[in-house]
């Protein structure tokens, strides 16, 4: 939903999912434990300003799953008070009241290739909460696609929430490779194939098909 937006990222540790193809597993598998810092909201804001100066007005909360943390409410409040517009991406497994105050919420339920199961009752409740927010606050659905089973899952999601903006994104099958140019070429081929499958589907006339933009530019480089 915010592809191309100039943004600063705040990445949280910990996740209630263990997706097989996760590109940020270092947030929950212990390999990134040395990079985790426990910070208060004011400290996070100061670090954002130290890194970004006055060159940003948008912050993205990511993870892991940031919706595991009720204490992010203090950061969300501080960023709003500071005139910062926010986005968040979460899989739709947990609700936190601070999600209501984030202007751009992306719910990304995980398809079968992830190895995870969707709790549809929980997802229904979260979507209902987001639908009832005032104007100026938006949300969308995003499903990552690796195979036909994932595409069938995306159709199910789209049918269940037909009024929600929905994006399909090409999956990255190898989160370790560092041959950026060849990797980008492979991903573009997969992107073209996904576009064609959506073109051929009468059930997906109102979705948008996106690449994973940062992998095309930087490959699997961390911190971008």
Short mmCIF file of C-alpha atoms in Angstrom, two decimals:
data_model
loop_
_atom_site.label_atom_id
_atom_site.label_comp_id
_atom_site.label_asym_id
_atom_site.label_seq_id
_atom_site.Cartn_x
_atom_site.Cartn_y
_atom_site.Cartn_z
CA UNK A 1 0.00 0.00 0.00
CA UNK A 2 2.89 2.38 0.67
CA UNK A 3 5.33 1.03 -1.91
CA UNK A 4 7.84 3.70 -2.85
CA UNK A 5 7.15 5.75 0.28
CA UNK A 6 10.25 7.26 1.84
CA UNK A 7 10.17 5.90 5.38
CA UNK A 8 12.15 5.07 8.49
CA UNK A 9 11.72 1.56 9.91
CA UNK A 10 11.28 0.48 13.51
CA UNK A 11 11.66 -3.30 13.58
CA UNK A 12 10.45 -5.23 16.61
CA UNK A 13 11.76 -8.59 17.82
CA UNK A 14 9.56 -11.64 18.32
CA UNK A 15 6.85 -13.31 16.27
CA UNK A 16 4.01 -15.72 16.93
CA UNK A 17 4.54 -17.24 13.46
CA UNK A 18 7.44 -19.25 12.04
CA UNK A 19 6.95 -18.82 8.30
CA UNK A 20 9.10 -21.17 6.25
CA UNK A 21 10.28 -18.41 3.90
CA UNK A 22 10.54 -15.53 6.41
CA UNK A 23 13.07 -12.93 5.27
CA UNK A 24 13.46 -11.50 8.76
CA UNK A 25 13.75 -14.68 10.82
CA UNK A 26 16.63 -13.05 12.69
CA UNK A 27 13.94 -11.20 14.66
CA UNK A 28 12.68 -14.42 16.26
CA UNK A 29 15.10 -17.33 15.73
CA UNK A 30 17.82 -16.09 18.10
CA UNK A 31 20.40 -15.31 15.40
CA UNK A 32 19.87 -11.56 15.81
CA UNK A 33 19.76 -11.50 19.61
CA UNK A 34 22.88 -9.34 19.78
CA UNK A 35 21.22 -6.64 17.68
CA UNK A 36 18.16 -6.22 19.91
CA UNK A 37 17.93 -3.07 22.01
CA UNK A 38 15.33 -2.47 24.71
CA UNK A 39 14.27 1.15 24.24
CA UNK A 40 11.60 3.48 25.53
CA UNK A 41 9.49 5.49 23.11
CA UNK A 42 11.49 8.68 23.61
CA UNK A 43 14.75 6.80 23.01
CA UNK A 44 13.40 5.34 19.77
CA UNK A 45 12.34 8.80 18.61
CA UNK A 46 15.75 10.20 19.44
CA UNK A 47 17.43 7.40 17.48
CA UNK A 48 15.18 8.02 14.48
CA UNK A 49 16.11 11.69 14.56
CA UNK A 50 19.80 10.87 14.96
CA UNK A 51 19.73 8.66 11.87
CA UNK A 52 17.23 10.53 9.73
CA UNK A 53 17.50 14.11 10.93
CA UNK A 54 14.77 16.16 9.27
CA UNK A 55 14.76 14.00 6.13
CA UNK A 56 11.69 11.91 6.96
CA UNK A 57 8.05 12.34 7.93
CA UNK A 58 6.94 8.70 7.76
CA UNK A 59 7.74 5.70 9.99
CA UNK A 60 6.96 2.03 9.35
CA UNK A 61 6.55 -0.41 12.22
CA UNK A 62 7.63 -3.91 11.21
CA UNK A 63 8.90 -7.11 12.74
CA UNK A 64 8.68 -9.89 13.64
CA UNK A 65 5.12 -9.08 14.52
CA UNK A 66 4.79 -5.59 16.03
CA UNK A 67 1.21 -6.39 17.04
CA UNK A 68 2.56 -8.57 19.85
CA UNK A 69 3.57 -5.44 21.75
CA UNK A 70 0.89 -3.41 23.56
CA UNK A 71 3.64 -1.06 24.78
CA UNK A 72 4.09 0.30 21.26
CA UNK A 73 1.13 2.54 22.07
CA UNK A 74 3.51 5.02 23.69
CA UNK A 75 5.64 5.21 20.54
CA UNK A 76 2.59 5.58 18.30
CA UNK A 77 1.33 8.44 20.47
CA UNK A 78 4.73 10.16 20.47
CA UNK A 79 5.10 9.88 16.69
CA UNK A 80 1.62 11.30 16.14
CA UNK A 81 2.41 14.20 18.45
CA UNK A 82 5.58 14.79 16.43
CA UNK A 83 3.69 15.02 13.14
CA UNK A 84 4.86 11.65 11.81
CA UNK A 85 2.60 9.56 9.60
CA UNK A 86 2.83 5.82 10.30
CA UNK A 87 2.41 2.47 8.62
CA UNK A 88 2.50 -1.04 10.06
CA UNK A 89 2.52 -4.53 8.63
CA UNK A 90 1.25 -7.50 10.62
CA UNK A 91 -0.20 -10.91 9.77
CA UNK A 92 -3.56 -10.32 11.42
CA UNK A 93 -3.14 -12.73 14.32
CA UNK A 94 -3.29 -10.19 17.18
CA UNK A 95 -5.13 -6.94 17.81
CA UNK A 96 -3.70 -4.01 19.74
CA UNK A 97 -5.69 -0.81 20.29
CA UNK A 98 -2.78 1.31 19.02
CA UNK A 99 -3.41 -0.13 15.54
CA UNK A 100 -6.42 2.19 15.38
CA UNK A 101 -4.05 5.18 15.48
CA UNK A 102 -1.73 4.03 12.67
CA UNK A 103 -2.73 5.71 9.43
CA UNK A 104 -1.74 2.91 7.03
CA UNK A 105 -2.22 -0.67 8.21
CA UNK A 106 -1.25 -3.63 6.04
CA UNK A 107 -2.68 -6.98 7.10
CA UNK A 108 -0.68 -9.80 5.52
CA UNK A 109 -2.26 -13.19 6.31
CA UNK A 110 0.13 -16.01 5.50
CA UNK A 111 -0.63 -18.49 2.70
CA UNK A 112 -0.12 -22.27 2.79
CA UNK A 113 3.52 -22.11 1.64
CA UNK A 114 4.38 -20.41 4.94
CA UNK A 115 3.36 -23.50 6.93
CA UNK A 116 1.06 -21.35 9.09
CA UNK A 117 -2.70 -21.61 9.67
CA UNK A 118 -5.02 -18.60 9.49
CA UNK A 119 -7.42 -18.03 12.39
CA UNK A 120 -10.30 -16.63 10.36
CA UNK A 121 -12.36 -15.58 13.39
CA UNK A 122 -9.49 -13.46 14.69
CA UNK A 123 -8.83 -12.03 11.24
CA UNK A 124 -12.53 -11.18 10.82
CA UNK A 125 -12.45 -9.25 14.09
CA UNK A 126 -9.32 -7.31 13.18
CA UNK A 127 -10.66 -6.38 9.75
CA UNK A 128 -13.92 -5.21 11.34
CA UNK A 129 -11.98 -2.96 13.71
CA UNK A 130 -10.06 -1.42 10.81
CA UNK A 131 -13.14 -0.91 8.65
CA UNK A 132 -14.73 1.21 11.37
CA UNK A 133 -11.89 3.72 11.64
CA UNK A 134 -12.49 7.36 10.63
CA UNK A 135 -11.62 8.74 7.21
CA UNK A 136 -7.93 9.38 6.65
CA UNK A 137 -7.01 6.02 8.11
CA UNK A 138 -6.58 3.25 5.56
CA UNK A 139 -5.83 -0.46 5.53
CA UNK A 140 -5.12 -3.10 2.94
CA UNK A 141 -4.58 -6.82 2.60
CA UNK A 142 -1.40 -8.33 1.16
CA UNK A 143 -0.75 -11.97 0.34
CA UNK A 144 2.66 -13.23 -0.73
CA UNK A 145 2.46 -15.72 -3.59
CA UNK A 146 4.84 -18.62 -4.18
CA UNK A 147 2.62 -21.19 -5.92
CA UNK A 148 -0.88 -22.04 -7.12
CA UNK A 149 -2.00 -23.08 -3.64
CA UNK A 150 -1.05 -19.61 -2.38
CA UNK A 151 -2.97 -18.02 -5.24
CA UNK A 152 -6.06 -20.06 -4.33
CA UNK A 153 -5.65 -18.84 -0.74
CA UNK A 154 -5.45 -15.24 -1.98
CA UNK A 155 -8.72 -15.73 -3.86
CA UNK A 156 -10.31 -16.97 -0.63
CA UNK A 157 -9.08 -13.89 1.25
CA UNK A 158 -10.30 -11.56 -1.50
CA UNK A 159 -13.71 -13.24 -1.58
CA UNK A 160 -14.02 -13.00 2.20
CA UNK A 161 -13.13 -9.27 2.29
CA UNK A 162 -14.18 -7.98 -1.14
CA UNK A 163 -14.26 -4.32 -0.15
CA UNK A 164 -10.69 -4.23 1.16
CA UNK A 165 -7.87 -3.03 -1.07
CA UNK A 166 -5.79 -6.10 -1.85
CA UNK A 167 -2.24 -6.58 -3.08
CA UNK A 168 -0.52 -9.75 -4.27
CA UNK A 169 3.25 -9.82 -3.97
CA UNK A 170 5.81 -12.16 -5.48
CA UNK A 171 7.57 -14.27 -2.86
CA UNK A 172 11.33 -14.42 -2.47
CA UNK A 173 12.25 -18.13 -2.52
CA UNK A 174 15.88 -17.68 -1.41
CA UNK A 175 16.56 -15.16 1.36
CA UNK A 176 20.27 -16.04 1.55
CA UNK A 177 21.60 -15.46 -1.97
CA UNK A 178 23.53 -12.24 -2.58
CA UNK A 179 23.91 -12.18 -6.39
CA UNK A 180 21.73 -9.08 -6.67
CA UNK A 181 21.47 -8.72 -10.45
CA UNK A 182 20.73 -12.39 -11.21
CA UNK A 183 18.41 -12.55 -8.21
CA UNK A 184 16.49 -9.52 -9.49
CA UNK A 185 16.20 -11.11 -12.92
CA UNK A 186 14.77 -14.31 -11.41
CA UNK A 187 12.30 -12.34 -9.31
CA UNK A 188 11.13 -10.34 -12.34
CA UNK A 189 10.42 -13.59 -14.19
CA UNK A 190 8.31 -14.76 -11.25
CA UNK A 191 6.60 -11.36 -11.18
CA UNK A 192 5.70 -11.66 -14.87
CA UNK A 193 4.29 -15.15 -14.27
CA UNK A 194 2.16 -13.91 -11.35
CA UNK A 195 0.86 -11.02 -13.42
CA UNK A 196 -0.22 -13.46 -16.12
CA UNK A 197 -1.98 -15.73 -13.63
CA UNK A 198 -3.90 -12.75 -12.25
CA UNK A 199 -4.75 -11.57 -15.78
CA UNK A 200 -6.19 -15.02 -16.47
CA UNK A 201 -8.34 -15.02 -13.29
CA UNK A 202 -11.88 -13.64 -13.30
CA UNK A 203 -11.81 -13.74 -9.48
CA UNK A 204 -8.90 -11.29 -9.18
CA UNK A 205 -10.06 -8.33 -11.24
CA UNK A 206 -9.72 -5.89 -8.36
CA UNK A 207 -6.30 -6.69 -6.94
CA UNK A 208 -2.91 -5.11 -7.56
CA UNK A 209 0.18 -7.18 -8.30
CA UNK A 210 3.47 -5.93 -6.87
CA UNK A 211 7.10 -6.98 -6.77
CA UNK A 212 8.98 -7.01 -3.47
CA UNK A 213 10.65 -3.74 -4.37
CA UNK A 214 13.58 -3.76 -1.96
CA UNK A 215 14.78 -7.17 -3.18
CA UNK A 216 14.93 -5.88 -6.75
CA UNK A 217 17.13 -2.98 -5.66
CA UNK A 218 19.21 -4.44 -2.81
CA UNK A 219 18.65 -8.19 -2.96
CA UNK A 220 18.79 -9.80 0.48
CA UNK A 221 20.82 -7.01 2.06
CA UNK A 222 19.64 -6.37 5.61
CA UNK A 223 18.70 -2.93 6.92
CA UNK A 224 17.23 -1.45 3.75
#
